[in-house]
Coordinates of C-alpha atoms in Angstrom, one line a residue:
M1 CA 94.2 117.0 93.6
A2 CA 90.7 115.9 94.8
L3 CA 90.0 112.4 95.8
I4 CA 89.2 110.2 92.9
K5 CA 85.7 109.2 91.9
T6 CA 84.7 106.0 90.2
T7 CA 83.1 108.0 87.4
E8 CA 86.6 109.1 86.3
I9 CA 87.5 105.5 85.4
P10 CA 86.3 104.5 81.9
A11 CA 84.3 101.3 81.4
F12 CA 84.0 99.1 78.4
S13 CA 80.7 99.1 76.5
G14 CA 79.5 96.4 74.1
S15 CA 80.2 92.7 74.3
L16 CA 83.7 91.3 73.9
E17 CA 82.2 87.8 74.0
T18 CA 80.1 88.6 70.9
L19 CA 83.2 89.8 69.1
Q20 CA 85.1 86.6 70.0
G21 CA 82.1 84.6 68.8
A22 CA 82.2 86.4 65.4
T23 CA 85.9 85.8 65.3
R24 CA 85.5 82.1 65.7
R25 CA 82.9 82.0 62.9
L26 CA 85.3 84.0 60.7
G27 CA 88.0 81.4 61.3
K28 CA 85.6 78.6 60.5
D29 CA 84.5 80.4 57.3
A30 CA 88.2 80.6 56.3
D31 CA 88.6 76.9 56.7
D32 CA 85.4 76.3 54.6
I33 CA 86.7 78.4 51.8
Y34 CA 89.9 76.4 51.6
S35 CA 88.0 73.1 51.9
S36 CA 85.7 74.0 49.1
G37 CA 88.6 74.9 46.8
D38 CA 90.5 71.7 47.8
S39 CA 87.4 69.6 47.2
L40 CA 86.9 71.1 43.8
H41 CA 90.4 70.3 42.8
L42 CA 90.4 66.8 44.1
T43 CA 87.0 66.0 42.5
F44 CA 88.3 67.3 39.2
Q45 CA 91.4 65.1 39.5
V46 CA 89.3 62.0 40.1
M47 CA 87.2 62.8 37.1
G48 CA 90.4 63.3 35.1
N49 CA 91.4 59.7 35.7
H50 CA 88.8 58.7 33.1
Y51 CA 90.3 60.8 30.3
S52 CA 93.3 60.0 28.2
A53 CA 93.4 62.9 25.7
S54 CA 96.6 64.8 25.1
E55 CA 95.2 68.0 26.7
T56 CA 94.1 66.2 29.9
E57 CA 97.2 67.4 31.9
D58 CA 96.6 71.0 31.0
L59 CA 92.9 70.6 31.8
L60 CA 93.6 69.2 35.3
A61 CA 96.1 71.9 36.1
T62 CA 93.5 74.6 35.8
T63 CA 92.1 73.8 39.2
V64 CA 95.4 74.1 41.0
P65 CA 95.2 77.9 41.3
V66 CA 91.7 77.4 42.8
R67 CA 93.1 75.4 45.7
E68 CA 96.1 77.8 46.0
S69 CA 93.8 80.8 46.1
G70 CA 91.6 79.1 48.7
E71 CA 94.7 78.5 50.9
S72 CA 95.8 82.2 50.4
V73 CA 92.4 83.4 51.4
R74 CA 92.3 81.1 54.4
Q75 CA 95.7 82.4 55.6
S76 CA 94.6 86.0 55.3
V77 CA 91.3 85.5 57.0
T78 CA 92.8 83.4 59.7
R79 CA 95.4 86.2 60.4
V80 CA 92.5 88.8 60.6
A81 CA 90.6 86.5 62.9
L82 CA 93.7 86.1 65.1
A83 CA 94.3 89.8 65.3
V84 CA 90.7 90.5 66.2
D85 CA 90.7 87.7 68.8
N86 CA 93.9 89.1 70.3
Y87 CA 92.2 92.5 70.4
A88 CA 89.3 91.1 72.4
R89 CA 91.6 89.3 74.8
D90 CA 93.7 92.4 75.4
A91 CA 90.5 94.4 75.9
Q92 CA 89.3 91.9 78.5
T93 CA 92.6 92.2 80.4
I94 CA 92.5 96.0 80.3
S95 CA 88.8 95.9 81.3
A96 CA 89.6 93.7 84.3
R97 CA 92.5 96.0 85.4
L98 CA 90.2 99.0 85.1
N99 CA 87.6 97.2 87.1
A100 CA 90.2 96.5 89.8
L101 CA 91.2 100.2 89.9
R102 CA 87.5 101.1 90.1
A103 CA 87.1 98.9 93.1
R104 CA 90.2 100.5 94.7
A105 CA 88.7 104.0 94.0
A106 CA 85.4 103.0 95.5
A107 CA 87.2 101.9 98.7
I108 CA 88.7 105.3 99.2
P109 CA 86.5 107.1 101.8
T110 CA 85.3 110.7 101.3
V111 CA 87.1 112.7 104.0
A112 CA 87.6 116.4 104.5
E113 CA 90.9 118.1 103.4
D114 CA 91.8 118.7 107.0
D115 CA 91.4 115.0 107.9
P116 CA 94.8 113.4 108.8
D117 CA 94.2 110.7 106.3
H118 CA 93.4 113.0 103.4
A119 CA 97.0 113.2 102.1
R120 CA 97.3 109.4 102.1
H121 CA 94.0 109.0 100.2
E122 CA 95.0 111.8 97.8
R123 CA 98.3 110.0 97.0
E124 CA 96.4 106.8 96.3
S125 CA 94.0 108.7 94.1
D126 CA 96.9 110.0 92.1
E127 CA 98.3 106.5 91.8
I128 CA 95.0 105.2 90.5
R129 CA 94.7 108.1 88.0
S130 CA 98.2 107.4 86.8
D131 CA 97.4 103.7 86.3
V132 CA 94.2 104.5 84.5
A133 CA 96.1 106.8 82.1
A134 CA 98.6 104.1 81.5
L135 CA 95.8 101.6 80.7
V136 CA 94.1 104.0 78.3
A137 CA 97.4 104.6 76.5
E138 CA 97.9 100.8 76.4
F139 CA 94.5 100.4 74.9
A140 CA 95.2 103.0 72.2
R141 CA 98.5 101.2 71.4
M142 CA 96.7 97.9 71.2
E143 CA 94.1 99.3 68.8
E144 CA 96.9 100.6 66.6
E145 CA 98.6 97.2 66.6
T146 CA 95.4 95.5 65.7
V147 CA 94.9 97.8 62.7
R148 CA 98.5 97.1 61.6
A149 CA 98.0 93.4 62.0
I150 CA 94.8 93.4 59.9
N151 CA 96.4 95.5 57.2
S152 CA 99.4 93.1 57.2
A153 CA 97.0 90.2 56.6
L154 CA 95.1 91.8 53.7
P155 CA 96.4 91.9 50.1
Y156 CA 96.6 95.7 50.0
G157 CA 98.3 96.1 53.4
P158 CA 102.1 96.1 54.1
D159 CA 103.4 92.7 55.1
H160 CA 104.6 92.7 58.7
G161 CA 104.8 88.9 58.8
M162 CA 103.4 87.3 61.9
P163 CA 100.5 89.5 63.2
G164 CA 100.4 90.8 66.8
P165 CA 102.8 92.7 69.0
W166 CA 104.8 89.6 69.7
A167 CA 105.9 89.3 66.0
P168 CA 109.7 88.7 65.6
G169 CA 111.5 92.0 65.1
Y170 CA 108.3 94.0 65.9
Q171 CA 108.9 97.7 66.1
P172 CA 106.3 100.3 67.0
P173 CA 105.4 102.9 64.3
W174 CA 107.5 106.0 65.3
H175 CA 106.3 108.0 62.3
F176 CA 108.6 111.0 62.5
L177 CA 111.2 109.4 64.8
S178 CA 114.2 107.5 63.5
P179 CA 114.7 104.0 64.8
P180 CA 116.7 103.8 68.0
P181 CA 120.4 102.6 67.9
P182 CA 121.3 99.3 69.5
L183 CA 121.3 99.2 73.2
P184 CA 124.7 100.2 74.6
C185 CA 126.8 97.9 76.7
F186 CA 127.5 99.0 80.3
A187 CA 130.3 98.0 82.6
S188 CA 128.1 98.1 85.7
P189 CA 124.5 98.8 86.8
E190 CA 125.7 102.2 88.1
A191 CA 126.8 103.1 84.5
A192 CA 123.4 101.9 83.1
N193 CA 121.6 104.1 85.7
S194 CA 123.7 107.1 84.8
W195 CA 123.0 106.6 81.1
W196 CA 119.3 106.3 81.8
S197 CA 119.2 109.4 84.0
G198 CA 120.7 111.4 81.2
L199 CA 117.9 110.6 78.8
T200 CA 114.7 112.7 78.2
D201 CA 111.3 111.2 78.9
Q202 CA 110.7 110.9 75.2
E203 CA 114.0 109.0 74.7
R204 CA 113.2 106.7 77.6
E205 CA 109.8 105.9 76.1
R206 CA 111.4 105.2 72.8
W207 CA 113.8 102.7 74.4
I208 CA 111.0 101.0 76.4
Q209 CA 108.8 100.6 73.3
S210 CA 111.5 99.6 70.8
N211 CA 113.6 97.3 73.0
P212 CA 111.5 96.2 76.0
A213 CA 113.4 93.0 76.5
G214 CA 116.7 94.8 76.7
I215 CA 115.4 97.6 79.0
G216 CA 113.5 95.1 81.2
A217 CA 116.6 93.0 81.8
L218 CA 119.0 96.0 82.4
D219 CA 120.0 96.2 86.0
G220 CA 120.2 99.7 87.3
I221 CA 117.2 101.0 85.5
P222 CA 114.5 102.4 87.9
A223 CA 111.8 99.9 88.9
V224 CA 108.9 101.8 87.3
H225 CA 110.6 101.7 83.9
R226 CA 111.8 98.1 84.2
D227 CA 108.2 97.3 85.1
R228 CA 106.7 98.9 82.1
A229 CA 109.2 97.2 79.7
N230 CA 108.8 93.8 81.3
R231 CA 105.0 94.1 81.2
I232 CA 105.2 94.6 77.4
I233 CA 107.2 91.3 77.1
F234 CA 105.0 89.5 79.5
D235 CA 101.8 90.6 77.8
R236 CA 103.0 89.5 74.4
W237 CA 104.0 86.2 75.8
W238 CA 100.8 85.8 77.7
E239 CA 98.6 86.5 74.7
R240 CA 100.6 84.0 72.6
E241 CA 100.6 81.2 75.2
R242 CA 97.5 81.9 77.2
P243 CA 98.4 79.7 80.2
D244 CA 95.2 80.7 81.9
L245 CA 93.2 78.9 79.2
A246 CA 95.4 75.9 79.6
L247 CA 94.7 76.0 83.4
R248 CA 91.0 76.4 82.8
D249 CA 90.9 73.3 80.6
H250 CA 93.0 71.4 83.1
L251 CA 90.7 72.3 86.0
A252 CA 87.7 71.1 84.0
E253 CA 89.4 67.6 83.8
Q254 CA 89.8 67.1 87.5
P255 CA 89.5 63.4 88.4
E256 CA 88.0 62.0 91.5
R257 CA 90.3 62.8 94.4
Y258 CA 89.5 60.0 96.8
V259 CA 88.7 56.4 96.6
R260 CA 87.2 54.5 99.5
V261 CA 89.2 51.3 100.4
Q262 CA 88.9 48.8 103.2
R263 CA 91.1 49.7 106.2
S264 CA 92.4 46.2 106.5
T265 CA 93.0 43.2 104.2
R266 CA 91.3 41.0 106.7
V267 CA 87.7 40.7 105.4
Y268 CA 86.3 40.1 108.8
E269 CA 87.5 43.6 110.0
D270 CA 85.2 46.5 109.4
G271 CA 86.2 50.1 108.5
Y272 CA 87.1 52.0 105.4
V273 CA 89.4 54.9 104.7
D274 CA 89.5 57.6 101.9
V275 CA 92.8 57.5 99.9
E276 CA 93.9 60.0 97.3
T277 CA 94.0 58.5 93.9
Q278 CA 97.2 58.5 91.8
A279 CA 95.3 60.2 89.0
W280 CA 94.4 63.1 91.2
K281 CA 97.9 63.4 92.6
Q282 CA 99.3 63.6 89.0
W283 CA 96.6 66.1 88.0
N284 CA 97.3 68.3 91.0
E285 CA 101.1 68.4 90.2
E286 CA 100.2 69.5 86.7
R287 CA 97.9 72.1 88.2
K288 CA 100.6 73.5 90.3
L289 CA 102.9 73.9 87.3
L290 CA 100.1 75.7 85.3
M291 CA 99.4 78.0 88.3
G292 CA 102.9 79.6 88.3
P293 CA 102.6 82.0 85.3
V294 CA 99.0 82.6 86.1
S295 CA 100.0 83.7 89.6
V296 CA 102.6 86.1 88.2
H297 CA 99.9 87.5 85.9
D298 CA 97.4 87.9 88.7
R299 CA 100.0 89.5 91.0
I300 CA 101.2 92.1 88.6
N301 CA 97.6 92.9 87.6
R302 CA 96.2 92.8 91.1
L303 CA 93.7 90.1 90.3
G304 CA 92.3 87.2 92.3
H305 CA 93.5 87.1 95.9
Y306 CA 96.2 89.6 95.0
G307 CA 93.5 92.2 94.4
S308 CA 93.4 93.4 98.1
S309 CA 93.8 97.1 98.4
N310 CA 96.1 96.5 101.3
L311 CA 98.8 95.2 99.1
P312 CA 101.3 97.6 97.6
E313 CA 101.8 98.3 93.9
P314 CA 103.5 95.3 92.1
F315 CA 106.6 95.8 89.9
L316 CA 107.7 93.2 87.3
L317 CA 111.5 93.6 87.5
H318 CA 112.5 90.7 85.4
F319 CA 110.8 88.3 83.0
D320 CA 112.3 85.7 80.7
P321 CA 110.0 82.8 79.6
S322 CA 112.7 80.9 77.8
G323 CA 113.9 77.6 79.1
R324 CA 112.3 76.9 82.5
G325 CA 111.4 80.5 82.8
Q326 CA 112.5 83.3 85.2
A327 CA 110.7 86.2 86.9
A328 CA 111.3 88.9 89.6
V329 CA 108.2 90.5 91.2
A330 CA 108.4 93.3 93.8
N331 CA 105.7 94.1 96.3
G332 CA 106.2 97.9 96.6
N333 CA 108.8 100.0 94.8
P334 CA 112.3 99.1 95.9
D335 CA 113.7 102.4 94.7
T336 CA 111.7 104.4 97.2
A337 CA 111.5 101.8 100.0
D338 CA 113.2 102.2 103.3
H339 CA 113.5 98.5 103.8
T340 CA 113.9 96.0 101.0
A341 CA 114.0 92.2 101.1
I342 CA 115.1 90.0 98.2
F343 CA 114.0 86.3 98.3
V344 CA 116.4 83.9 96.6
P345 CA 114.7 80.4 96.2
G346 CA 116.5 77.1 95.8
T347 CA 116.3 73.9 93.9
G348 CA 113.4 73.6 91.4
A349 CA 112.5 77.3 91.4
E350 CA 111.2 78.3 88.0
L351 CA 108.3 80.2 86.4
S352 CA 105.9 77.2 86.6
G353 CA 106.5 77.0 90.4
A354 CA 106.4 80.7 91.1
E355 CA 103.1 80.7 93.1
N356 CA 104.5 79.6 96.4
D357 CA 107.5 81.9 96.2
L358 CA 105.3 84.9 95.3
N359 CA 103.0 84.1 98.3
R360 CA 105.9 83.9 100.7
M361 CA 107.0 87.4 99.9
V362 CA 103.4 88.8 100.0
T363 CA 102.9 87.4 103.5
L364 CA 106.4 88.7 104.5
W365 CA 105.5 92.1 103.2
E366 CA 102.4 92.1 105.3
A367 CA 104.3 91.1 108.4
S368 CA 107.1 93.6 107.8
K369 CA 104.7 96.5 107.1
R370 CA 103.0 95.9 110.4
R371 CA 106.3 96.2 112.2
A372 CA 107.9 99.0 110.3
A373 CA 108.1 102.5 111.7
S374 CA 105.3 104.8 110.8
G375 CA 105.8 106.2 107.4
D376 CA 108.5 103.7 106.4
E377 CA 108.0 101.9 103.0
V378 CA 108.7 98.2 102.6
S379 CA 109.4 96.2 99.5
T380 CA 109.8 92.5 99.2
I381 CA 111.0 90.9 96.0
T382 CA 110.7 87.3 94.7
W383 CA 113.8 86.9 92.6
I384 CA 113.7 83.8 90.4
G385 CA 116.6 85.1 88.3
Y386 CA 119.1 82.3 87.9
E387 CA 119.1 78.8 86.6
T388 CA 118.3 76.7 89.7
P389 CA 119.2 73.0 90.0
P390 CA 116.2 71.1 88.5
E391 CA 116.1 68.2 91.0
V392 CA 117.2 67.6 94.6
F393 CA 119.2 64.5 93.9
F394 CA 122.4 64.9 92.0
D395 CA 121.6 68.4 90.6
A396 CA 121.4 70.1 94.0
T397 CA 124.9 68.8 94.9
D398 CA 126.4 70.6 91.9
R399 CA 127.8 74.0 93.0
S400 CA 128.1 75.2 89.4
Y401 CA 124.5 76.5 89.5
A402 CA 125.5 78.8 92.3
S403 CA 128.8 79.9 90.8
D404 CA 127.0 80.7 87.5
G405 CA 124.2 82.5 89.2
A406 CA 126.4 84.6 91.7
P407 CA 127.3 87.3 89.2
V408 CA 123.6 87.6 88.1
L409 CA 122.5 88.1 91.7
N410 CA 125.2 90.6 92.4
S411 CA 124.3 92.6 89.3
F412 CA 120.6 92.6 90.4
L413 CA 121.5 93.8 93.9
D414 CA 123.9 96.4 92.6
G415 CA 121.1 97.6 90.3
L416 CA 118.7 98.0 93.2
D417 CA 121.4 100.1 94.9
A418 CA 122.0 102.2 91.8
S419 CA 118.4 103.0 91.2
R420 CA 117.5 103.7 94.8
T421 CA 116.1 107.2 95.5
S422 CA 114.8 106.9 99.1
G423 CA 116.7 109.0 101.6
G424 CA 118.4 107.7 104.7
E425 CA 120.6 104.6 105.1
R426 CA 120.1 101.5 103.0
N427 CA 118.5 98.5 104.7
T428 CA 118.6 95.5 102.3
T429 CA 118.0 92.0 103.4
V430 CA 118.7 88.9 101.3
I431 CA 116.6 85.9 102.4
A432 CA 118.0 82.8 100.8
H433 CA 116.2 79.4 101.0
S434 CA 117.9 76.1 100.6
Y435 CA 120.2 76.1 97.5
G436 CA 119.6 79.8 97.2
S437 CA 121.8 80.3 100.3
T438 CA 124.6 78.4 98.5
L439 CA 124.2 80.9 95.6
V440 CA 124.3 83.9 98.0
G441 CA 127.5 82.4 99.6
E442 CA 129.1 82.2 96.2
A443 CA 128.0 85.8 95.4
T444 CA 129.8 87.1 98.5
Q445 CA 133.0 85.4 97.3
Q446 CA 132.8 86.5 93.6
S447 CA 136.3 87.4 92.5
G448 CA 137.0 90.8 90.9
R449 CA 134.5 92.7 93.0
S450 CA 135.7 95.9 94.7
K451 CA 132.9 95.8 97.3
P452 CA 131.0 93.2 99.3
I453 CA 127.6 92.0 98.3
A454 CA 125.1 94.8 98.3
A455 CA 123.1 93.7 101.3
D456 CA 123.0 94.7 104.9
N457 CA 121.6 91.4 106.2
I458 CA 121.5 87.8 105.1
I459 CA 119.0 85.2 106.3
A460 CA 119.9 81.6 105.4
V461 CA 116.8 79.5 105.6
G462 CA 117.2 75.7 105.6
S463 CA 120.7 76.1 104.2
P464 CA 122.8 73.1 102.9
G465 CA 125.9 75.3 103.2
M466 CA 127.2 78.6 101.9
G467 CA 130.6 77.7 100.7
V468 CA 132.3 79.3 103.7
G469 CA 133.0 78.0 107.2
N470 CA 132.2 81.1 109.1
A471 CA 129.7 84.0 108.9
D472 CA 132.5 86.6 109.0
E473 CA 133.6 85.4 105.6
L474 CA 130.4 86.6 104.0
G475 CA 131.7 90.2 104.2
I476 CA 128.8 92.0 105.9
G477 CA 129.7 91.2 109.6
A478 CA 128.7 88.0 111.4
E479 CA 126.3 90.0 113.5
N480 CA 124.2 90.6 110.4
V481 CA 124.0 87.0 109.3
Y482 CA 121.0 84.9 110.5
S483 CA 120.1 81.3 110.2
V484 CA 116.7 79.5 110.4
Q485 CA 116.8 75.7 110.5
A486 CA 114.2 73.2 111.7
P487 CA 115.5 70.1 113.6
V488 CA 117.0 67.4 111.5
H489 CA 114.0 65.1 111.8
R490 CA 111.8 67.8 110.2
D491 CA 114.4 69.2 107.7
Q492 CA 117.3 67.0 106.6
V493 CA 118.7 69.4 103.9
A494 CA 121.4 70.9 106.2
E495 CA 122.7 67.5 107.2
G496 CA 122.7 66.1 103.7
G497 CA 124.0 69.2 102.0
R498 CA 126.8 70.1 104.3
W499 CA 129.1 67.5 102.6
F500 CA 128.6 69.3 99.3
H501 CA 128.2 73.0 100.1
G502 CA 129.6 73.4 103.7
E503 CA 133.1 74.3 104.6
T504 CA 135.3 73.6 107.6
N505 CA 137.0 76.0 109.9
S506 CA 140.3 74.2 109.6
G507 CA 143.4 76.4 109.7
W508 CA 146.3 77.8 111.7
K509 CA 145.3 78.9 115.2
T510 CA 147.1 79.7 118.4
H511 CA 147.1 78.0 121.8
F512 CA 147.2 80.2 124.9
G513 CA 147.5 83.1 122.5
F514 CA 151.0 82.4 121.2
V515 CA 151.6 78.7 120.5
P516 CA 150.6 78.0 116.8
Y517 CA 148.9 74.8 115.8
Y518 CA 146.8 73.6 112.9
D519 CA 143.2 72.8 113.9
V520 CA 141.4 70.2 111.8
D521 CA 137.6 70.4 111.6
L522 CA 136.4 67.2 110.0
V523 CA 132.7 68.2 109.7
P524 CA 131.9 71.1 107.3
N525 CA 129.9 74.0 108.8
V526 CA 126.5 75.1 107.7
P527 CA 124.8 78.3 108.9
A528 CA 122.7 76.4 111.5
D529 CA 125.9 75.2 113.3
P530 CA 126.9 77.3 116.4
D531 CA 130.5 77.3 115.0
F532 CA 129.3 79.1 111.9
G533 CA 128.7 82.3 114.0
A534 CA 125.3 83.3 112.6
T535 CA 122.4 84.4 114.8
R536 CA 120.2 81.4 115.0
M537 CA 116.5 82.2 114.9
K538 CA 113.8 80.1 116.5
T539 CA 111.5 78.3 114.0
E540 CA 108.2 76.4 114.1
S541 CA 108.6 75.0 110.6
K542 CA 107.5 71.4 110.2
D543 CA 109.5 70.7 107.0
H544 CA 111.9 72.2 104.5
S545 CA 109.2 74.4 102.9
G546 CA 107.4 75.7 106.0
Y547 CA 109.5 78.7 107.1
W548 CA 106.8 81.2 106.1
R549 CA 103.7 79.5 107.5
S550 CA 103.9 80.3 111.2
Q551 CA 103.6 83.8 112.7
L552 CA 106.9 83.2 114.6
D553 CA 108.9 82.6 111.5
L554 CA 107.3 85.6 109.7
D555 CA 107.9 87.9 112.7
N556 CA 111.5 86.9 113.0
Q557 CA 112.3 87.6 109.4
A558 CA 110.2 90.8 109.4
H559 CA 112.2 92.1 112.5
V560 CA 115.4 91.8 110.5
V561 CA 113.8 93.3 107.3
V562 CA 112.6 96.5 109.1
G563 CA 115.8 96.9 111.1
R564 CA 114.8 95.6 114.5
P565 CA 117.0 92.6 115.0
Q566 CA 116.9 92.9 118.7
E567 CA 113.3 91.7 118.7
V568 CA 114.2 88.4 116.9
T569 CA 113.3 85.3 119.0
R570 CA 116.5 83.3 119.1
E571 CA 117.3 79.7 119.8

């Protein structure tokens, strides 16, 4: 096909802000209707206090239906206003995504068909057309849902309960299609992938629309389909919660950051220093929490600083807002990638703190892509898919979080293996930070598995221990296990954690090759120890969180990710 033109991408006309303004007025009018009916009833009741006739009770009861009718009208009008407001918000989101695609299209240069870059630009043009078609279809679906919600709110419409696509038990109108059966249970991600492969395109679409939560969480389903299902869930949650509005309101309340105080308590000494206020510190911590879901939204929609045309297509492989929240976001399609890296974060990782973890894998993708062989695809995944320990103290010493999360991680990795379509040998790297490495260690030891963990390389970053005393015990070969650890004065996690998650190398050994003896190792090993047997990579990290800030750290991890371990700078 020809290279895309910006004129192919539709643009919204009219003012969505005007529509939202009318919606707000409609909601106020609904409140006024109820207030008028309630005022009439109360006024009549007060007047009735001055009557003592036998028919007074019946007389006063006549205004009760007025108040009840006012409440009924308010509920109906409020639901209509909510449906229209949701429509406007959805339209704004789709408009922003179309604008981002239009910017991508404008950035594609006009080149001749015999130009070496023409095929690449043509592929990107096709991707943009596909995304535009999906957004147009999403807009049509959103319009239909708005009509249903309004009909549901009005007296003559069928009652669907809570309006909007996030309504409990919501099912799309299939018209001539019968409702789908319950989602089958599968013994493995491979079985789920086999079932999905046997469905027609129409059947797959039915499953995605009717059970997006089930399909989005099903390991083994191709990334493009999991992404579509999870986006439905995410968009419904987003429109209900609107964390971006909460962030906007929070940013508007930013207190003064610094206060000027005297450098010394001795009044005769001059000099002042600016100190961060406690109010600003607390405000900033709350800002970070609000940024997590907004960052996920911006990444999967290519907005904000994620809007660069250099970044690959995002895929939402997992989303669960319940509890502390979980999400898995891929930079690039892992099914077609030649090199895939999965980042497993540690203590405190949750939806509200996703921004830093997302940014780490974006920068690693950029570093890996620069070092990959020409034509090779790279995918980096931020996987916040297990319940992490909430706090460092006490919680992070509990290995149960790792043992509970190990089967979940193995299932996710097996699912990536099952849905992979790229040719050649698999090259999968698990990058585990802090307590995440303890989880990965548990995953390699999961009982009942007939195969090792579905990874070719493991990088343990700032690890407090992996539950094994030697890299060989991880099942992928010690030569494929790497450790990154800053000195103890900059990162104390390894030294403190080894007593809870490390293991010794104690056991029966031989002296001179034939005299058996029992060797007792009193200090548990962690991946940073020479006795552990991992390849120790050099680092410039200044603390426990800085392993993705320096070019050296990014380069070392990228060399492993793209299959060039010989280029790693070692300690």
